[in-house]
XYZ file of C-alpha atoms in Angstrom:
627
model
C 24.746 13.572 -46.763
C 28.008 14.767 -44.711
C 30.972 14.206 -46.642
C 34.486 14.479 -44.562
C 37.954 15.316 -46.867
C 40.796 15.952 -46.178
C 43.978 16.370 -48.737
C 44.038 12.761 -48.966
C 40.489 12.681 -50.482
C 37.608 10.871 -48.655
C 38.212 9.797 -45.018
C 34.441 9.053 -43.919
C 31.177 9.159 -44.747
C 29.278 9.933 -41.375
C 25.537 9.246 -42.303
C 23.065 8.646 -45.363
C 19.697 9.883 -44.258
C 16.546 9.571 -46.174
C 17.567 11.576 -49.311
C 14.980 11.713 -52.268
C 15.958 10.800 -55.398
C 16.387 14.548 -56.605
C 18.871 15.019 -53.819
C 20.433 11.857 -55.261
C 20.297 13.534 -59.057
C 21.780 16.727 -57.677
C 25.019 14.606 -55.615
C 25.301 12.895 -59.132
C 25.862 15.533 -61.088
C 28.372 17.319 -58.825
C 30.318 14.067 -58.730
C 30.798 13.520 -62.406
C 31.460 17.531 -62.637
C 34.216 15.992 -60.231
C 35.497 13.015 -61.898
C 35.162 15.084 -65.272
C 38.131 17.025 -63.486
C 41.635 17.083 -65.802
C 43.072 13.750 -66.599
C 45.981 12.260 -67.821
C 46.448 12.839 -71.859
C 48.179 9.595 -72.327
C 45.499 6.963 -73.746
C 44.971 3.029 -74.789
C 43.356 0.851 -77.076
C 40.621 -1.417 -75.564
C 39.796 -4.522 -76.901
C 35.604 -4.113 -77.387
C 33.580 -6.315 -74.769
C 31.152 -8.773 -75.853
C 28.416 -9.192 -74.104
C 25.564 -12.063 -74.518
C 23.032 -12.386 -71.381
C 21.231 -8.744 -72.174
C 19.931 -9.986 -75.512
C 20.932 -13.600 -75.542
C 22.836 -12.594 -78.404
C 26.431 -11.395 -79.035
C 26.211 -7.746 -78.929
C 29.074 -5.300 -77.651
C 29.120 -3.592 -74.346
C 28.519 -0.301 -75.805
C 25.972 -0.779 -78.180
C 23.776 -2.587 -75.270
C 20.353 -0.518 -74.007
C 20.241 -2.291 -70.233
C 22.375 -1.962 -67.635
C 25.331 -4.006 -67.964
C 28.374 -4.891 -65.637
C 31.262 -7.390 -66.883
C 33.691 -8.744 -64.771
C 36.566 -10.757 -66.724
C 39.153 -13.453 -65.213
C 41.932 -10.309 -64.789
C 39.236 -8.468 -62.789
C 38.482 -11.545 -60.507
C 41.998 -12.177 -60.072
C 42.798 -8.429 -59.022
C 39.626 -8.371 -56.742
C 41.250 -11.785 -54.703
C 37.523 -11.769 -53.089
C 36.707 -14.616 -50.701
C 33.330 -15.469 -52.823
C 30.665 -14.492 -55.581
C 28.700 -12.068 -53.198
C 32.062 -10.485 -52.142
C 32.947 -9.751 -55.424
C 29.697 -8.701 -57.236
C 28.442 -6.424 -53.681
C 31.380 -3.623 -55.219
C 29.038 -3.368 -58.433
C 26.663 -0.293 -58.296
C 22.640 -1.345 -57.503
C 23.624 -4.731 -55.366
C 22.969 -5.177 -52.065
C 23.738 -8.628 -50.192
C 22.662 -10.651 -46.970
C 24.856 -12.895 -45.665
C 24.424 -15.252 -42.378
C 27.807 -15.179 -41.302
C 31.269 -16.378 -42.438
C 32.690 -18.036 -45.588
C 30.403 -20.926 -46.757
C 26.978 -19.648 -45.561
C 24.056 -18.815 -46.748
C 24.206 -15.459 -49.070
C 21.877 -13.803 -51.876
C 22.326 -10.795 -53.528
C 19.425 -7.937 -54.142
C 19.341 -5.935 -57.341
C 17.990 -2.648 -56.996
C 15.780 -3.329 -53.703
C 14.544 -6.612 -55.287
C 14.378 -9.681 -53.325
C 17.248 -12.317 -53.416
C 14.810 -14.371 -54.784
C 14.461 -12.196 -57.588
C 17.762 -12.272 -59.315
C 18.511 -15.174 -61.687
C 21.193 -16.906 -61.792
C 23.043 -18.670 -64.870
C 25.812 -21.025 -65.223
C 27.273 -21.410 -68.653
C 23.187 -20.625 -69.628
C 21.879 -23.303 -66.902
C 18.917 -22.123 -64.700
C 20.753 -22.588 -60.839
C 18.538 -22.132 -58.081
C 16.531 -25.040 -55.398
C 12.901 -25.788 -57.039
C 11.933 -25.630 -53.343
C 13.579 -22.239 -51.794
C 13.332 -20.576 -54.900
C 16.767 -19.341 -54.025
C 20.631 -19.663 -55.520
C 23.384 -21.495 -53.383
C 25.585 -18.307 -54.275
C 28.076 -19.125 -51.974
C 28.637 -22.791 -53.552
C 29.992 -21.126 -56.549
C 33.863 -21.599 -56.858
C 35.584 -18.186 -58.253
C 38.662 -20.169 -58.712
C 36.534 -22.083 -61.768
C 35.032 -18.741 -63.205
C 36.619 -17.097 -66.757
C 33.951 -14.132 -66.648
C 30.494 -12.705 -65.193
C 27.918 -10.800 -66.080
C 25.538 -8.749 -64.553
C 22.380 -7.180 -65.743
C 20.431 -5.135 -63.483
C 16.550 -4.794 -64.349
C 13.892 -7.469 -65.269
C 14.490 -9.927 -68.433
C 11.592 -11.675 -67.958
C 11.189 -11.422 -71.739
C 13.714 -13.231 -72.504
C 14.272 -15.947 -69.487
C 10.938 -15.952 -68.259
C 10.591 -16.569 -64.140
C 12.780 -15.267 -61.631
C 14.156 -12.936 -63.710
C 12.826 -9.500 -61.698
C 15.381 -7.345 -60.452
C 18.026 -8.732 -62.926
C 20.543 -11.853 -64.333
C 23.802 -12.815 -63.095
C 25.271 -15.160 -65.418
C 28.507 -17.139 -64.689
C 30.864 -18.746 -67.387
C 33.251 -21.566 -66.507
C 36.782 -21.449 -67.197
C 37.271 -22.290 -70.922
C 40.018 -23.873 -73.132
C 43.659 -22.852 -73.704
C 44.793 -19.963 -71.226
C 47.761 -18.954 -73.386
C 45.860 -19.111 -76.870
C 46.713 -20.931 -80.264
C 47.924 -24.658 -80.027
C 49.544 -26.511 -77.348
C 49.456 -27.377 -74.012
C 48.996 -24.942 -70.644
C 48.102 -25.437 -67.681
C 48.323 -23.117 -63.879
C 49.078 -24.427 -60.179
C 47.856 -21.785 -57.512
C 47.304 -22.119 -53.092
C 46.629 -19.968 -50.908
C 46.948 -19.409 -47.149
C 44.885 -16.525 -45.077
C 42.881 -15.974 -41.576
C 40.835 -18.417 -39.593
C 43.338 -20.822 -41.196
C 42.321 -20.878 -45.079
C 43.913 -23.124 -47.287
C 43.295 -22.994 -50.945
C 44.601 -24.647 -53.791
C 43.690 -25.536 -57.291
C 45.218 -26.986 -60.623
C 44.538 -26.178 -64.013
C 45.389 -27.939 -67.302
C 44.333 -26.758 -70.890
C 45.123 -28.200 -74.244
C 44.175 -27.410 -77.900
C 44.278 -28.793 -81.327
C 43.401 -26.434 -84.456
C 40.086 -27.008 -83.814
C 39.591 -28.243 -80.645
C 40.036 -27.077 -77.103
C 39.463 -28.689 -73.852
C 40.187 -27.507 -70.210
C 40.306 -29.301 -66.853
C 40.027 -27.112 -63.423
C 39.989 -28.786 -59.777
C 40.048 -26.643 -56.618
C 40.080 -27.254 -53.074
C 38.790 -25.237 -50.108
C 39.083 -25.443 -46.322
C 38.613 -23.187 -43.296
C 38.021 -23.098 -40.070
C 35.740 -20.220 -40.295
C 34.301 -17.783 -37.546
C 31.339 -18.038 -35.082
C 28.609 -17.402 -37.402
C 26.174 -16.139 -34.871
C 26.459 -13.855 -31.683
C 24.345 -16.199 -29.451
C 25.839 -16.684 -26.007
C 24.286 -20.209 -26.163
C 27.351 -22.802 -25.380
C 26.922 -24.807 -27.938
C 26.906 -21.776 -30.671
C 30.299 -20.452 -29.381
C 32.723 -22.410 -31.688
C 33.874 -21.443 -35.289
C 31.926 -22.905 -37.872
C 33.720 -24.506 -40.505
C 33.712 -24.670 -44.349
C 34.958 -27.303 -46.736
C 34.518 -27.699 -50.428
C 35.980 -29.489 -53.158
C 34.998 -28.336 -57.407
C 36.085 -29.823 -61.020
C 34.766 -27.802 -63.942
C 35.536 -29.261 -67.528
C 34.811 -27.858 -71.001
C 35.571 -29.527 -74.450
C 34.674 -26.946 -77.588
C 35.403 -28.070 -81.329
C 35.145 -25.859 -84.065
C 33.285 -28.002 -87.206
C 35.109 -26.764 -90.901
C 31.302 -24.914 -91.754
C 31.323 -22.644 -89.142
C 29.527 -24.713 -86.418
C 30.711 -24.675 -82.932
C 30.086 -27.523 -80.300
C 30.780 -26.699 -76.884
C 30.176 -28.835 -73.494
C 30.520 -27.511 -69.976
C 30.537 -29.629 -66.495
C 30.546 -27.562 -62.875
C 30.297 -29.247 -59.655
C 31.013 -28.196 -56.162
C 30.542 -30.608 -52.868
C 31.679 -30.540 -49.193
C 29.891 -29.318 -45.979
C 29.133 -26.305 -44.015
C 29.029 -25.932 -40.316
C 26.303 -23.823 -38.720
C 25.503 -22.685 -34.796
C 22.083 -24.485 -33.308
C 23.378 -27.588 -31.416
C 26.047 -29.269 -31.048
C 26.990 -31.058 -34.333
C 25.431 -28.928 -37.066
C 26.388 -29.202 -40.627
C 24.756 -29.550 -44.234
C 26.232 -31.517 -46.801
C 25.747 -30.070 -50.275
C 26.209 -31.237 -53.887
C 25.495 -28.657 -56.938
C 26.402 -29.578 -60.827
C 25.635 -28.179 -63.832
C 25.981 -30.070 -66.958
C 25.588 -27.871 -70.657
C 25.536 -28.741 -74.380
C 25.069 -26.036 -76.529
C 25.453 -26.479 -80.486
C 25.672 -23.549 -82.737
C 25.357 -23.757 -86.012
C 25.077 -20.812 -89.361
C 22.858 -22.653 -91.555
C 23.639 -19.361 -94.255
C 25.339 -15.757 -93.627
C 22.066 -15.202 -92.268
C 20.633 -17.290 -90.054
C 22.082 -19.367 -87.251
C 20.738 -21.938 -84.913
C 21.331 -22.772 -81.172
C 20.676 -25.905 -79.533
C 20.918 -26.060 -75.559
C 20.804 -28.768 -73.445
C 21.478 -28.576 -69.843
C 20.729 -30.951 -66.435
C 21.246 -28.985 -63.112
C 21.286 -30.141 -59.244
C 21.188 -29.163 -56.358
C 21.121 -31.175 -53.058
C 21.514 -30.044 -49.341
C 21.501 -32.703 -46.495
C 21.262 -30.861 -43.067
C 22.546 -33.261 -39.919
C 22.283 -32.306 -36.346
C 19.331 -30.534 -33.863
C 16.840 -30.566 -37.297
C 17.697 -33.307 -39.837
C 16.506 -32.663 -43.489
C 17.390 -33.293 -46.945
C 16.285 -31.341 -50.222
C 16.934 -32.271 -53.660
C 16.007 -30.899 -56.955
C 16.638 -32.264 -60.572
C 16.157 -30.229 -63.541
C 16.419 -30.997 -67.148
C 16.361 -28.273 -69.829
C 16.201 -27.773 -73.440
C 16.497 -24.310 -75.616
C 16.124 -24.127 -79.775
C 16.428 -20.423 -80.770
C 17.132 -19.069 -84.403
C 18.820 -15.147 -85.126
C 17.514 -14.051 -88.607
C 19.479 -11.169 -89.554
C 16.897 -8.706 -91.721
C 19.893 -7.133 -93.445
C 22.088 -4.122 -91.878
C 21.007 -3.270 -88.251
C 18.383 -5.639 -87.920
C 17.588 -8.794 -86.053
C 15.007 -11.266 -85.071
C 15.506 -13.823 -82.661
C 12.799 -16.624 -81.924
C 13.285 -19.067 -79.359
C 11.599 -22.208 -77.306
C 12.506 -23.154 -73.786
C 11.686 -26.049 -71.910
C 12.494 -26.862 -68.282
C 11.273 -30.182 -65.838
C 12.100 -29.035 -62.221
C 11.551 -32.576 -59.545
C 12.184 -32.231 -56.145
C 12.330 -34.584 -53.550
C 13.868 -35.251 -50.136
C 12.897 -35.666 -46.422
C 9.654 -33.596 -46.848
C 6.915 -35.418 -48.556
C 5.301 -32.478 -50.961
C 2.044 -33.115 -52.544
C 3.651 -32.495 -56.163
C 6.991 -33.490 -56.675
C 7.436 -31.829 -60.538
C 6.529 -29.598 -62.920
C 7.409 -28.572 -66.325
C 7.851 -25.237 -68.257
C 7.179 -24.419 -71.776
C 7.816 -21.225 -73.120
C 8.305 -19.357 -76.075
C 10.179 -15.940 -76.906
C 10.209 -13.407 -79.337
C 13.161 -10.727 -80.001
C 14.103 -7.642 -82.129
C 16.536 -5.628 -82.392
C 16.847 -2.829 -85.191
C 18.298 0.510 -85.617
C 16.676 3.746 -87.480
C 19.736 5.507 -88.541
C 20.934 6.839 -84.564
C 18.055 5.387 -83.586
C 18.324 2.200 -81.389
C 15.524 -0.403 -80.626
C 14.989 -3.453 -78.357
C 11.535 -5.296 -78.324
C 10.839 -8.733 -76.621
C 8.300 -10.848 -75.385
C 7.393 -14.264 -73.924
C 5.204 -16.351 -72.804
C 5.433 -19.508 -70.070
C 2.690 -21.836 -69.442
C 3.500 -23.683 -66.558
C 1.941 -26.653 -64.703
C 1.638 -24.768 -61.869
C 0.647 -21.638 -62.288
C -0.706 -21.801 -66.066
C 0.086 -19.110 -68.518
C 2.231 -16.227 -67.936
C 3.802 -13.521 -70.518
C 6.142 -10.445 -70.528
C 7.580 -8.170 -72.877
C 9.926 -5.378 -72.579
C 10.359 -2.598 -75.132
C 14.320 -0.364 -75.180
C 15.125 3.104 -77.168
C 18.470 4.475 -77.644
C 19.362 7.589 -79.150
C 23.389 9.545 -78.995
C 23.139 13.201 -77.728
C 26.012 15.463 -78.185
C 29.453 14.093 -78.430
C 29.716 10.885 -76.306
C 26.869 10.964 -74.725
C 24.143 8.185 -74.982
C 20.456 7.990 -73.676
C 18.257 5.094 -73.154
C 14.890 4.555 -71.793
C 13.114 1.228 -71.150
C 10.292 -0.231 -69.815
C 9.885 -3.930 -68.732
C 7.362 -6.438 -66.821
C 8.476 -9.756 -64.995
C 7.599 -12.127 -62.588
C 8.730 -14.745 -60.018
C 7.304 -17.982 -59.763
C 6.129 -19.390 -56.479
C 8.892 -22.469 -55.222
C 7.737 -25.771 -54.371
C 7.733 -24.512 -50.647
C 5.026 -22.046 -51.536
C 2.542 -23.817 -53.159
C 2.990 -27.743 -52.269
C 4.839 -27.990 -48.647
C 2.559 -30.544 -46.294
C 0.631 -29.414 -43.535
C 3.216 -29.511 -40.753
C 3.038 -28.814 -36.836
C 6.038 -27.513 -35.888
C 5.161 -27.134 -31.702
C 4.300 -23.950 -30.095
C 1.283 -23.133 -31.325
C 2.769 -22.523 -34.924
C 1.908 -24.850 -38.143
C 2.590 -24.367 -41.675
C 1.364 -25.308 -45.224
C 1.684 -24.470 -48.763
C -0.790 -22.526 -50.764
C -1.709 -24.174 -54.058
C -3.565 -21.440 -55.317
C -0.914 -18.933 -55.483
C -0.021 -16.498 -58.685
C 3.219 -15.334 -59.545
C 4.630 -11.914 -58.433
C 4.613 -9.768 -61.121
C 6.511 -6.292 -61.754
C 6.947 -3.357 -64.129
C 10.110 -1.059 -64.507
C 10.970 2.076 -66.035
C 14.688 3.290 -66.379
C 16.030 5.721 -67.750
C 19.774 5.907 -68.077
C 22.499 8.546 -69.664
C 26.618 7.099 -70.501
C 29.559 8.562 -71.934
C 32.339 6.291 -73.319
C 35.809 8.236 -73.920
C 39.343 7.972 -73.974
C 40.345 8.567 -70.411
C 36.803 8.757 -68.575
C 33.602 6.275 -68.611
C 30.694 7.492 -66.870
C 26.798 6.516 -66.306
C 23.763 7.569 -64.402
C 20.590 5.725 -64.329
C 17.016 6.126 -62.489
C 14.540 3.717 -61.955
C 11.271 2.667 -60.827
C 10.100 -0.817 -59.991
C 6.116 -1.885 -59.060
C 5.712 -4.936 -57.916
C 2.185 -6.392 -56.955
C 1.261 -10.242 -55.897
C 4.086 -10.365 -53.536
C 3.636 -13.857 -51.639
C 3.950 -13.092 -47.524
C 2.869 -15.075 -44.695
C -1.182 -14.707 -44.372
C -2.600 -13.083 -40.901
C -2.350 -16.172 -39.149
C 1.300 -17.361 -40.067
C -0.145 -20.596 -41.045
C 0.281 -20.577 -44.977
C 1.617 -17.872 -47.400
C -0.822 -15.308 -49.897
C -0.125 -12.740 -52.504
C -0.622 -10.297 -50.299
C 2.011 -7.553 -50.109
C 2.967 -4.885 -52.686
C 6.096 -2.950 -53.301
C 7.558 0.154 -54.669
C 11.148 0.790 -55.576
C 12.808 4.047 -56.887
C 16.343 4.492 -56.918
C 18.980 5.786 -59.143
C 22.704 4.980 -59.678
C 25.973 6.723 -60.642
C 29.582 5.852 -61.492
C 32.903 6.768 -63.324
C 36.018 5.649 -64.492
C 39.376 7.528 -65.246
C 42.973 7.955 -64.990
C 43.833 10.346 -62.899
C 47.710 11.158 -62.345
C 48.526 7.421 -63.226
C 46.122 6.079 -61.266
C 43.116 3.836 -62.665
C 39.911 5.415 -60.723
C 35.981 3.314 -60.688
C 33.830 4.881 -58.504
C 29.787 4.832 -58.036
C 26.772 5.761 -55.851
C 23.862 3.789 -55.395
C 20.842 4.580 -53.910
C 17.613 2.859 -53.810
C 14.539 3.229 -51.550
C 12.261 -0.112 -51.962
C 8.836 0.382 -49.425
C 5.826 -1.666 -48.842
C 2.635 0.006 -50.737
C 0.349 -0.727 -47.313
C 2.283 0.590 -45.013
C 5.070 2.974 -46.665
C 7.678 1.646 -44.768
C 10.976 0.852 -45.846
C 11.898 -2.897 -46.714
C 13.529 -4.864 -44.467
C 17.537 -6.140 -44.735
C 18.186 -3.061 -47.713
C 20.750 -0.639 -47.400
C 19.370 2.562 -48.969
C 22.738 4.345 -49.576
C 25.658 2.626 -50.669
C 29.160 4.351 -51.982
C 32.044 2.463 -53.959
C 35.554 3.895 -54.721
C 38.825 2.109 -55.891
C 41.715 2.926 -57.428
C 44.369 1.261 -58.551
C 47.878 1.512 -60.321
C 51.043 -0.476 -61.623
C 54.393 0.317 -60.058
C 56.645 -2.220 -63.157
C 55.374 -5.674 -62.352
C 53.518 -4.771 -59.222
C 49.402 -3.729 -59.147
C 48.121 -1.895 -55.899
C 44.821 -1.363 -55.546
C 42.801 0.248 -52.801
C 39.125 -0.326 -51.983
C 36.532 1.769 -49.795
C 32.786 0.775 -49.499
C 30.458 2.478 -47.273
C 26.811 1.341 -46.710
C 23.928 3.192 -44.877
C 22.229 1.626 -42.364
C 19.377 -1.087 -42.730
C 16.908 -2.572 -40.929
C 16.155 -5.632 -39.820
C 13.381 -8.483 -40.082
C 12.638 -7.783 -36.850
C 12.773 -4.194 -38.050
C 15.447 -3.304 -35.251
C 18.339 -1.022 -36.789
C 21.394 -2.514 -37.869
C 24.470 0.446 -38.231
C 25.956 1.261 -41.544
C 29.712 0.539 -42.333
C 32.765 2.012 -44.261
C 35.303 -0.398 -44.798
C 38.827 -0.591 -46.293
C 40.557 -3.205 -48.895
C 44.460 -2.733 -49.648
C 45.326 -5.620 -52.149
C 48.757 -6.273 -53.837
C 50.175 -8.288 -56.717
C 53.675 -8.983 -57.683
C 54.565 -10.393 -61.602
C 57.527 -11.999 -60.893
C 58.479 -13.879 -63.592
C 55.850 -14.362 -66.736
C 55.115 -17.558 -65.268
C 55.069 -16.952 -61.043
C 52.770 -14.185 -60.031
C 52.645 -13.314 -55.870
C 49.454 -11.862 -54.401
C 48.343 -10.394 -50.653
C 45.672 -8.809 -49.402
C 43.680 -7.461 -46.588
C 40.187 -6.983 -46.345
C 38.474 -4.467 -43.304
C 41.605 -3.153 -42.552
C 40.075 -1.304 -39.364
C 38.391 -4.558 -38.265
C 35.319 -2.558 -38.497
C 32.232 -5.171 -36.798
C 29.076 -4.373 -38.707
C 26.174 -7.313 -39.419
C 24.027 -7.396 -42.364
C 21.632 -9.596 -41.009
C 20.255 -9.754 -37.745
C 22.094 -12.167 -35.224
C 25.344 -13.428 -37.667
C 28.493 -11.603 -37.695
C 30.509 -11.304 -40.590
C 34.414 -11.738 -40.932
C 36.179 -8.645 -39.329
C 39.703 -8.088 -40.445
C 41.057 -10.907 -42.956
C 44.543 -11.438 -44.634
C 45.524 -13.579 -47.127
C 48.379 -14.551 -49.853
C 48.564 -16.797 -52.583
C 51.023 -17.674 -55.306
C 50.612 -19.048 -58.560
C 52.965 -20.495 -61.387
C 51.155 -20.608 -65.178
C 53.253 -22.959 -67.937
């Protein structure tokens, strides 16, 4: 790796070759010797973080043996990004695709996982199409998200399918902004490039026991031209326009019992290149209950309920329409087995149903599944165990388990090793799509008999937690066999393929001479098992660096990202990219806060998959009044 400085710190990074993951270890260590360097003296109180999707249990950030990442509404505010993939890609371990411009389709891969692998929660609600198998990331409206969190590495254990390369969970906007009694509310728009307009409202009211919240947003833009086809009819800007109301009522009940409900939903339509009038109209909503209740100090119960949807109606060259319904329920007890101990037990229970234009030969399926957790320390000694088991009406019985250790080493310093196994359930496009001749010689149909993909993982992971400087380094390993690929003769799908990922991770953050410093390394190096080579639409290398600071009542923040190169499906070489954030915000009053930004500043073109473009330079400010 060539590194370029100057007095000013980092100007480029001209290449990231094929570097093994002892190169990696040795870069790592000379870059926390670096960030270790003198820092300012002056120091803070934080307020402890809470995290609940690692364990599905309340736990704080520190105490926590995976690999957590928490993004809170100050940090989504701050970041100003366009959508969810802009905003979690700055996180160490993610990659994303993207085809091209605000509204289209866009995954996210953790640690050299499929897209496919990563699930995806809102407010605790399984969100993903029954028949892609994939989330409609980009549907998700930041202006209606309080907080995120992301754990990288499988929890298959504890959610059961989909859950291989890690969770992303998403909470809605909840209750009173400004805290105790009263009524609140927030009024925000915003204007930027390829003529964005954005605006939502926000109202928020509580009782002494109760608290209820109302959010509405609107989006519109006309977007870029998505692909760089010299075809006529694919040289206008595609478009993007969607509308999104979250609510959330929560009431406290006098014996400690708290009854929450939670409502998400996000319509309008995205334009795409391929004729001359191409668009998809799209619906998703997520609707949550969740009841919990201490039946003694204890012991508490937690009831879930939870409906999701998600519909996309494509008009134009290819007509189609895909729908899929599903209806949840979770019961899981925490036992706590005195100081340091606890055992969780759970049940889950999903109905996926799918219909549309294409007439599968199943249309449902249903998921039962039941979990075991515990969590115990022995004196310094730190211990995660969990396992589960699905039987499905698909693909029958299932299990996985994962087992954590955690142990502190001299002065802040924490270890952790675990070892987990997952899988991925096939879609309804895998296993029940109708035999279909598509012209050309080329015809398609689902395979019926297909197993999961399954996968094991081993990380190991160091972290110090200080005054003035947070740091990490993890490594990791990732098998994964039963991968489902097209079969020799494109005509159906198999498990087929296997996998191997290694990669490692680094990061810190500090104050340095009054400026707020996060910075991390990623690198990863997924290959096929058959062939050795390197997985297609993966960056291998990937850098991160920010720092911020607060001038009185204004925040300026600037953000660098480079990525090494990947490769294509077609397995055609598509460049790396360094680009450059500058974003501002202004506290005018306690009330009216101002806010610019602009992302690319260089207008560097780059394309992370083959044939779309992505946005260049883009600008944009926004105001907002709180009362």
């Amino acid at each position: 790796m060539t590194l370029i400085f100057s007095q000013a710190g980092v100007i480029r990074l001209s290449r990231l070759p094929n570097f093994s993951i002892a190169e990696f270890l040795c870069l790592s260590a000379t870059f926390l010797c670096l960030t270790a360097a003198p820092v300012d003296a002056e120091t803070t109180t934080v307020e402890e973080t809470i995290v609940v999707t690692a364990t599905r249990t309340e736990q704080p950030l520190a105490e926590t043996l995976s690999s957590v990442s928490v993004l809170t509404r100050g940090d989504i505010e701050r970041a100003q990004a366009v959508d969810l993939t802009e905003l979690l890609v700055r996180l160490p371990g993610i990659d994303r695709e993207h085809n091209g411009g605000r509204g289209a389709n866009a995954g996210l891969k953790i640690r050299g996982t499929e897209s496919d692998h990563t699930l995806v929660l809102i407010d605790g609600v399984r969100s993903f199409s029954a028949t892609t198998g994939s989330t409609a990331l980009q549907h998700i409206p930041l202006n209606q998200v309080e907080r995120i969190e992301v754990v990288r590495g499988p929890k298959s254990s504890l959610y059961g399918a989909d859950a291989l390369g890690g969770v992303v969970q998403v909470f809605t906007k909840k209750g009173s902004r400004k805290g105790g009694a009263g009524f609140s509310g927030s009024l925000s728009t915003e204007l930027g490039s390829h003529n964005l307009r954005k605006s939502t409202v926000g109202v928020y009211h509580a009782l002494a026991d109760t608290s209820l919240g109302i959010n509405l947003s609107h989006e519109e833009t006309d977007g870029i031209d998505r692909t760089y086809s010299d075809d006529l009819l694919d040289g206008d800007s595609d478009g993007y326009r969607e509308f999104s109301a979250a609510a959330t009522v929560q009431h406290s009940f006098a014996g400690g019992a708290v009854l929450a409900v939670n409502y998400l939903r996000s319509q309008g339509d995205t334009e795409f290149d391929g004729g001359a009038d191409d668009y998809t109209e799209f619906v998703n909503e997520t609707r949550a209950l969740r009841l919990k209740a201490p039946f003694s100090e204890a012991f508490d119960m937690t009831l879930e309920l939870s409906h999701f949807r998600d519909d996309a109606d494509t008009f134009g060259s290819f007509p189609s329409g895909f729908e899929t319904r599903r209806n949840a329920a979770l019961l899981q007890g925490d036992y706590k087995l005195g100081t340091g101990h606890l055992i969780s037990l759970g049940y889950d229970y999903y109905l996926d149903e799918v219909n549309g234009s294409t007439a599968f030969s199943e249309t449902e399926r249903d998921n039962k599944a039941v979990f075991i957790q515990y969590q115990g320390s022995f004196g310094d000694l730190q211990t995660n165990a969990s396992l589960r088991g699905d039987d499905n009406e698909s693909y029958g019985h299932h299990s996985a388990g994962s087992l954590s250790l955690g142990y502190p080493l001299a002065g802040d310093t924490y270890l952790s090793v675990s070892y987990g196994s997952a899988f991925k359930a096939p879609t309804f496009n895998d296993l029940y799509f109708p035999f279909t001749d598509f012209g050309g010689g080329f015809s398609f149909q689902g395979n019926s008999d297909l197993e999961p993909e399954e996968s094991q993982t081993l990380e190991l992971s160091l972290r110090g937690q200080g005054a003035v400087l947070d740091w990490f380094l993890s490594v990791y390993r990732t098998d994964i066999e039963n991968l489902i690929a097209l079969n020799s003769s494109f005509t159906s799908v198999d498990n087929i393929d296997e996998a191997e990922i290694s990669g490692a991770e680094v990061g810190a953050s500090l104050a340095v001479l009054g400026w707020d410093t996060d910075i991390s390394l990623s690198y990863t190096d997924p290959r096929d098992k058959a062939s050795d080579e390197v997985l297609v639409r993966r960056a291998r290398g990937k850098v991160y660096a920010e720092i911020s600071r607060r001038f009185g009542k204004f925040d300026l923040s600037f953000a660098w990202r480079t990525q090494s190169h990947r490769l294509g499906a077609d397995r055609v070489k598509l460049g790396g990219y360094n680009t450059l954030d500058i974003r501002g915000l202004y506290q005018l009053t306690p009330s009216f806060q101002v806010a610019a930004k602009v992302e690319n500043v260089f207008d560097q073109d780059y394309t992370l998959v083959e044939g779309f473009a992505t946005e260049g330079l883009f600008a944009s400010a926004s105001v907002r009044y709180s009362f």
